[in-house]
Short mmCIF file of C-alpha atoms and ligand atoms in Angstrom, two decimals:
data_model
loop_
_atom_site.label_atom_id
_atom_site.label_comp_id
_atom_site.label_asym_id
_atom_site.label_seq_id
_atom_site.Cartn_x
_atom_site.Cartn_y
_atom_site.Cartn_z
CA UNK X 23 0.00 0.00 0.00
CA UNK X 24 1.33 3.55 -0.80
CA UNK X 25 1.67 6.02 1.66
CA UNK X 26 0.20 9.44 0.84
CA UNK X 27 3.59 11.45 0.55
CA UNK X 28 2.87 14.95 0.23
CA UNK X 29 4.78 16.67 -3.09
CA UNK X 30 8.16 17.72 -2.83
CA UNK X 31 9.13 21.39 -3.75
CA UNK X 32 12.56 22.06 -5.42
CA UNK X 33 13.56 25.51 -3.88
CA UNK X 34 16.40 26.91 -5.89
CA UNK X 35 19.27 29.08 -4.21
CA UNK X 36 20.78 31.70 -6.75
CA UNK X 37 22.97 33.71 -4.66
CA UNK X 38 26.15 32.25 -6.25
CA UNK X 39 24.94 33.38 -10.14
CA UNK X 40 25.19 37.16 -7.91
CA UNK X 41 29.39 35.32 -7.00
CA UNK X 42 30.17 35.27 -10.22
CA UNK X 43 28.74 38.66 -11.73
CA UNK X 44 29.93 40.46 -8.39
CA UNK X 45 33.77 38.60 -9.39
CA UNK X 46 34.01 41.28 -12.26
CA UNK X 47 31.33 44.26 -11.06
CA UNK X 48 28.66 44.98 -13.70
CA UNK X 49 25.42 42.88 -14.41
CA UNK X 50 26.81 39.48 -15.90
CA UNK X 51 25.45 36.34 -15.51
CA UNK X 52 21.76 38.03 -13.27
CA UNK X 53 20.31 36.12 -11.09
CA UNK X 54 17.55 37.32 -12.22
CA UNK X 55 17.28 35.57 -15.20
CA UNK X 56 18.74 32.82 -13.27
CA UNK X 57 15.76 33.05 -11.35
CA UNK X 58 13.74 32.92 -14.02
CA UNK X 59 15.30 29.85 -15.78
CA UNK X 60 15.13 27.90 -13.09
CA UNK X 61 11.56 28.24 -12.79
CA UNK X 62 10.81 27.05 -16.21
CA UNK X 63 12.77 24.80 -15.74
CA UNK X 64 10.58 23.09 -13.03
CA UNK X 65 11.81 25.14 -9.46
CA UNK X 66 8.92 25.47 -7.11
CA UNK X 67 10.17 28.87 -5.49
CA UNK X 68 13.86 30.95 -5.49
CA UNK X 69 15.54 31.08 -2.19
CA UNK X 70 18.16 34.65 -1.80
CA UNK X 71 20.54 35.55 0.99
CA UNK X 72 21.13 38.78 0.88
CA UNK X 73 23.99 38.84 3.63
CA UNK X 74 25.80 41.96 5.85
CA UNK X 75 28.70 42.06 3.91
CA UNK X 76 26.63 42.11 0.51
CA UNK X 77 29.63 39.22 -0.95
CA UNK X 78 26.79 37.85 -3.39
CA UNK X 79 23.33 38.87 -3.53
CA UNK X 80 22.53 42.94 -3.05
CA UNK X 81 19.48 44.79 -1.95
CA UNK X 82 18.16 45.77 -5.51
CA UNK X 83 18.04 41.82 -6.51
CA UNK X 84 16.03 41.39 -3.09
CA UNK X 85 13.56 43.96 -4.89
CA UNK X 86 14.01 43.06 -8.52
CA UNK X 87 13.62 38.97 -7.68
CA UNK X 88 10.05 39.96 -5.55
CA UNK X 89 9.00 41.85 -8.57
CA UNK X 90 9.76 39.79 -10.97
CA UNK X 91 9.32 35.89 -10.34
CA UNK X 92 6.28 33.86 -10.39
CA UNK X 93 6.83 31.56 -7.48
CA UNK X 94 7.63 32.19 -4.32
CA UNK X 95 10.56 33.81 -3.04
CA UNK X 96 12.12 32.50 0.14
CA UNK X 97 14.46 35.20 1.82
CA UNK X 98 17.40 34.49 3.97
CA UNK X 99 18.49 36.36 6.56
CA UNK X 100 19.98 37.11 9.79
CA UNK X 101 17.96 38.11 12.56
CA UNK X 102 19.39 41.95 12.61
CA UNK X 103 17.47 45.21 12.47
CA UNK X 104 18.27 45.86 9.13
CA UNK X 105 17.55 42.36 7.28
CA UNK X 106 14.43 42.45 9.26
CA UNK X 107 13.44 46.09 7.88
CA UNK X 108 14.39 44.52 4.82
CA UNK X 109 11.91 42.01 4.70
CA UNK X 110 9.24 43.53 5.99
CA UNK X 111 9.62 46.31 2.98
CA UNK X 112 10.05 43.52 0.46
CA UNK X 113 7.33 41.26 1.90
CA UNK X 114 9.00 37.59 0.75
CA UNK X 115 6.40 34.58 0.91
CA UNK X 116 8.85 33.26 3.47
CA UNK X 117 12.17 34.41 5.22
CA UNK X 118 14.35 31.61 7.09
CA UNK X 119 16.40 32.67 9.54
CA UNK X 120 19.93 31.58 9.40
CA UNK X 121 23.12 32.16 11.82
CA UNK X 122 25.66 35.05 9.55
CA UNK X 123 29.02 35.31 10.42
CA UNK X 124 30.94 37.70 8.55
CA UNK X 125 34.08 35.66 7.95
CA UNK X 126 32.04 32.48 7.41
CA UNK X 127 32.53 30.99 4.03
CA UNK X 128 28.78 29.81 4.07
CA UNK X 129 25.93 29.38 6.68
CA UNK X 130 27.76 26.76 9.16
CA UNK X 131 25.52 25.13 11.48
CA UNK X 132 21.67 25.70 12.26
CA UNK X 133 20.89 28.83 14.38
CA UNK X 134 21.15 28.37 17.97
CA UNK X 135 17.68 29.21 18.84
CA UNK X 136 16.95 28.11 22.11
CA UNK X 137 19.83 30.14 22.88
CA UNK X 138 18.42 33.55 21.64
CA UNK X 139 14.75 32.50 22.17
CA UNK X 140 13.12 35.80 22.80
CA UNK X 141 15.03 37.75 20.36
CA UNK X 142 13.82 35.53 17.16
CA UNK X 143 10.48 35.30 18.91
CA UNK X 144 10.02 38.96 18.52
CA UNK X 145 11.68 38.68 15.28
CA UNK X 146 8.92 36.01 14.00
CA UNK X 147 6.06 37.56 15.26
CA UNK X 148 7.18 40.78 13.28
CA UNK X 149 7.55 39.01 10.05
CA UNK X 150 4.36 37.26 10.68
CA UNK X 151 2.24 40.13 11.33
CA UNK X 152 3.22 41.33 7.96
CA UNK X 153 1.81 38.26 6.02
CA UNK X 154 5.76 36.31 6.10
CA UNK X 155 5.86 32.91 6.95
CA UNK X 156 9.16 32.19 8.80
CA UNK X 157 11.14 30.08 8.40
CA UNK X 158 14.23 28.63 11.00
CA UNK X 159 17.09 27.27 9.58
CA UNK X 160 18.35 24.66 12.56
CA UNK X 161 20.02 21.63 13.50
CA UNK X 162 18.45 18.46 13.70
CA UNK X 163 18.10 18.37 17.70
CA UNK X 164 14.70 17.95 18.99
CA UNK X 165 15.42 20.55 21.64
CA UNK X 166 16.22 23.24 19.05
CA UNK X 167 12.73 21.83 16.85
CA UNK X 168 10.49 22.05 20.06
CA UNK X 169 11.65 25.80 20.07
CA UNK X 170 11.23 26.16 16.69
CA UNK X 171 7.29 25.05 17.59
CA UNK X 172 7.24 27.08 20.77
CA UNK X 173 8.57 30.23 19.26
CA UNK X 174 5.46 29.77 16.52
CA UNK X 175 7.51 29.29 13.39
CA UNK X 176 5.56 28.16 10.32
CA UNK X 177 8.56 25.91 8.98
CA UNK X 178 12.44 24.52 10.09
CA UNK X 179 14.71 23.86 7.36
CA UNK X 180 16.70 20.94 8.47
CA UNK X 181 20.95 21.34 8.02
CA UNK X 182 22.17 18.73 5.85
CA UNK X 183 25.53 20.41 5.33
CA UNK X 184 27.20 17.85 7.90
CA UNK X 185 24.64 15.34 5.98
CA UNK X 186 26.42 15.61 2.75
CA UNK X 187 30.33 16.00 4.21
CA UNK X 188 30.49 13.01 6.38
CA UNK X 189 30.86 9.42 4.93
CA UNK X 190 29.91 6.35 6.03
CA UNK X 191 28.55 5.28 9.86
CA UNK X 192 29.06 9.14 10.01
CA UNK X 193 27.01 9.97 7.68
CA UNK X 194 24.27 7.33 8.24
CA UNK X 195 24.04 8.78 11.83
CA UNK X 196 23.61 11.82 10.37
CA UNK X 197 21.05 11.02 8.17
CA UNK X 198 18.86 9.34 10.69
CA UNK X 199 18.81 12.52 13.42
CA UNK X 200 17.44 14.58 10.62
CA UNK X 201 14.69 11.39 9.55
CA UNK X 202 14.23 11.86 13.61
CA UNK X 203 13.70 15.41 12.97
CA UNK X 204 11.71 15.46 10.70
CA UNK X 205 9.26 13.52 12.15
CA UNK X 206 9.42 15.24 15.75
CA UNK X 207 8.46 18.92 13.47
CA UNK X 208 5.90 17.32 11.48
CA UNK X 209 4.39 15.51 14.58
CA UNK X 210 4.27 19.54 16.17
CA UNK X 211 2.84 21.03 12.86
CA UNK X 212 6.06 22.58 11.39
CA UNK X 213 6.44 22.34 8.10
CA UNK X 214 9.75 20.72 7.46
CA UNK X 215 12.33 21.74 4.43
CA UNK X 216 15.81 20.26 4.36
CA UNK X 217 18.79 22.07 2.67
CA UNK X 218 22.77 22.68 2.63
CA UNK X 219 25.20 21.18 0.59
CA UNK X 220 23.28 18.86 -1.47
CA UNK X 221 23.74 17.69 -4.96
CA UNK X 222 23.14 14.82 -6.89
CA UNK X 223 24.75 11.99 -5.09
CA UNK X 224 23.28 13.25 -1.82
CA UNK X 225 19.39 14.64 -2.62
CA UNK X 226 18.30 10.75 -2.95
CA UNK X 227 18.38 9.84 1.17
CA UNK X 228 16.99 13.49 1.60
CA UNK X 229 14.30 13.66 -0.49
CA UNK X 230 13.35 10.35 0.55
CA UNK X 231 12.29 11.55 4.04
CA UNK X 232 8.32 11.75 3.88
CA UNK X 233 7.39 14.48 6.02
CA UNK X 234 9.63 16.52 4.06
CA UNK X 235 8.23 19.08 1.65
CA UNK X 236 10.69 21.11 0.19
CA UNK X 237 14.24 21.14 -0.54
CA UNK X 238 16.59 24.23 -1.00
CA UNK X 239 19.67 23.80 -2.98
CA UNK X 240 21.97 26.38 -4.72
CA UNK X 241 25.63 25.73 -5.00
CA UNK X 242 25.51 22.77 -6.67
CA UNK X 243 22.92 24.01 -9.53
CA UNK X 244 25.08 27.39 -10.20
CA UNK X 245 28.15 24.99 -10.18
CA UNK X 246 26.56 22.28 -12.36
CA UNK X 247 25.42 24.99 -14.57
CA UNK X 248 28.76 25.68 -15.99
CA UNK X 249 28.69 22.41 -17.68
CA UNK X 250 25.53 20.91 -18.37
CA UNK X 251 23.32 24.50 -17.92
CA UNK X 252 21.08 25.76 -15.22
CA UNK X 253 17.97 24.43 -16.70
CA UNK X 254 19.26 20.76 -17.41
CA UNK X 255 20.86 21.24 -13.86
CA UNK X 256 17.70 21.85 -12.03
CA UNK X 257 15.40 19.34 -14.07
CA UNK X 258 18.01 16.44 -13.41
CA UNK X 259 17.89 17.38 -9.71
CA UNK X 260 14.06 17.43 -9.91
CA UNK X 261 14.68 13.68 -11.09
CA UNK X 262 16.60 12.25 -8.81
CA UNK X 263 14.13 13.53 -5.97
CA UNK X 264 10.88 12.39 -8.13
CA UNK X 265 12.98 8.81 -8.06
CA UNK X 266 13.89 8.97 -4.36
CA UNK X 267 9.52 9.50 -4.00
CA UNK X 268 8.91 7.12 -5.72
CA UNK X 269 10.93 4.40 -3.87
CA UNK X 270 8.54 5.11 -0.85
CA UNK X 271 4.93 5.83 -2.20
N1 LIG V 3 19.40 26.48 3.05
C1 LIG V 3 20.00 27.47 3.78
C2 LIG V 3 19.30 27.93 5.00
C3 LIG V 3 21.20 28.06 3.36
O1 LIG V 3 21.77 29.03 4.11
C4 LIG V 3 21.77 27.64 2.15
C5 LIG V 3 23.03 28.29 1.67
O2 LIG V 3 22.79 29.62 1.39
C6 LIG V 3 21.12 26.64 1.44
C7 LIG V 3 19.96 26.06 1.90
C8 LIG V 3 21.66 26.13 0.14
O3 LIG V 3 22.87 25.51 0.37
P1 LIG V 3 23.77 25.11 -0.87
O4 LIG V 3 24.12 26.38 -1.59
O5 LIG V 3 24.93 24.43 -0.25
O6 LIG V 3 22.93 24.20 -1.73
#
């Protein structure tokens, strides 16, 4: 008997097409059009990061990306003044919190948000009064999920970075705490995502976790991209997950 999996939405991260222009100044490649390629080429919704240091994505594609694409756009940000301003100016379907370091190569590890409880509560209850889902980008620790559920968050994204780094009984371990996860937030009506660091050889395992119901990936599209194209890119990722469904329904 099949089990009634709900569809799986491929969120897809541009913020490294914004790398590669902002490598030489000027406009080339735009993530706009990145954006907008991905889309037709099957992405449910466009995550952006516009972070404090500006390295990749800047405040006019924040605007330009709300005004321009046709599914939803999925803001990250830290939980400062000014990327909350941001977002409630831009009003994003969703914004996901995520930890920002400025000498941090990428987001490393989930926010800690038991630790700042009361500041992201506020923070959530702003966005949310202004029509934003949010969105917490966290480890796979039921103690930081019943937070998440406490501090009234719509959805956790699920870190897979250490997922997709580790090998073997390492990563298998791995793997299970964020099937564990997964079920803990869907059992206290958060919607779960799941995203860092994935790519082909990794999405399977991932996608393959039922209560899961999207997936946000980024540096592995831009970087496929370059040689097989963004919109073969996304619609052989959107394969491998439709497979890795299909092995459970
Ligand atoms: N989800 C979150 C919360 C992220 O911060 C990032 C990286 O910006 C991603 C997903 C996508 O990660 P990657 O670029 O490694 O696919």
């Amino acid at each position: 008997m099949g089990l009634d999996l709900p569809y799986l939405r491929l969120g897809v991260n541009i913020d490294h097409v914004a790398t590669v222009r902002n490598a030489r100044g000027g406009s080339h490649p735009d993530p706009i059009e990145a954006a907008m390629l991905a889309i037709e080429a099957g992405a449910d919704g466009i995550t952006a990061h516009l972070r404090e240091d500006r390295r990749h994505i800047r405040d006019d594609d924040i605007a330009q990306l709300k005004a321009t694409i046709t599914k939803p756009l999925n803001f990250e940000m830290a939980a400062t003044d000014e990327m909350v301003a941001i977002a409630l100016q831009t009003r994003p379907n969703a914004a996901c919190l995520v930890p920002e370091k400025r000498e941090e190569v990428t987001t490393e590890g989930g926010l800690d948000i038991r630790g700042h409880q009361s500041r992201i509560q506020d923070i959530a209850g702003m966005l949310k009064s202004h029509g934003i889902r949010v969105s917490l980008f966290i480890e796979s620790d039921p103690k930081q999920i019943e937070t998440a559920a406490e501090i009234g968050a719509d959805i956790i994204e699920l870190h897979t970075g250490r997922y997709c780094d580790e090998t073997g009984s390492a990563r298998a371990e791995e793997l299970s705490r964020i099937q564990q996860g997964a079920v803990i937030g869907h059992d206290l009506g958060l919607e779960c995502h799941a995203g860092h660091g994935l790519g082909f050889d990794t999405v399977g395992d991932i996608a393959a976790i039922p209560q899961l119901v999207e997936l946000n990936i980024g540096h592995f599209l831009i970087g496929a991209a370059v040689t097989m194209g963004l919109k073969p890119a996304v619609q052989e990722m959107r394969r491998y997950m439709d497979i890795a469904r299909k092995t459970i329904a």
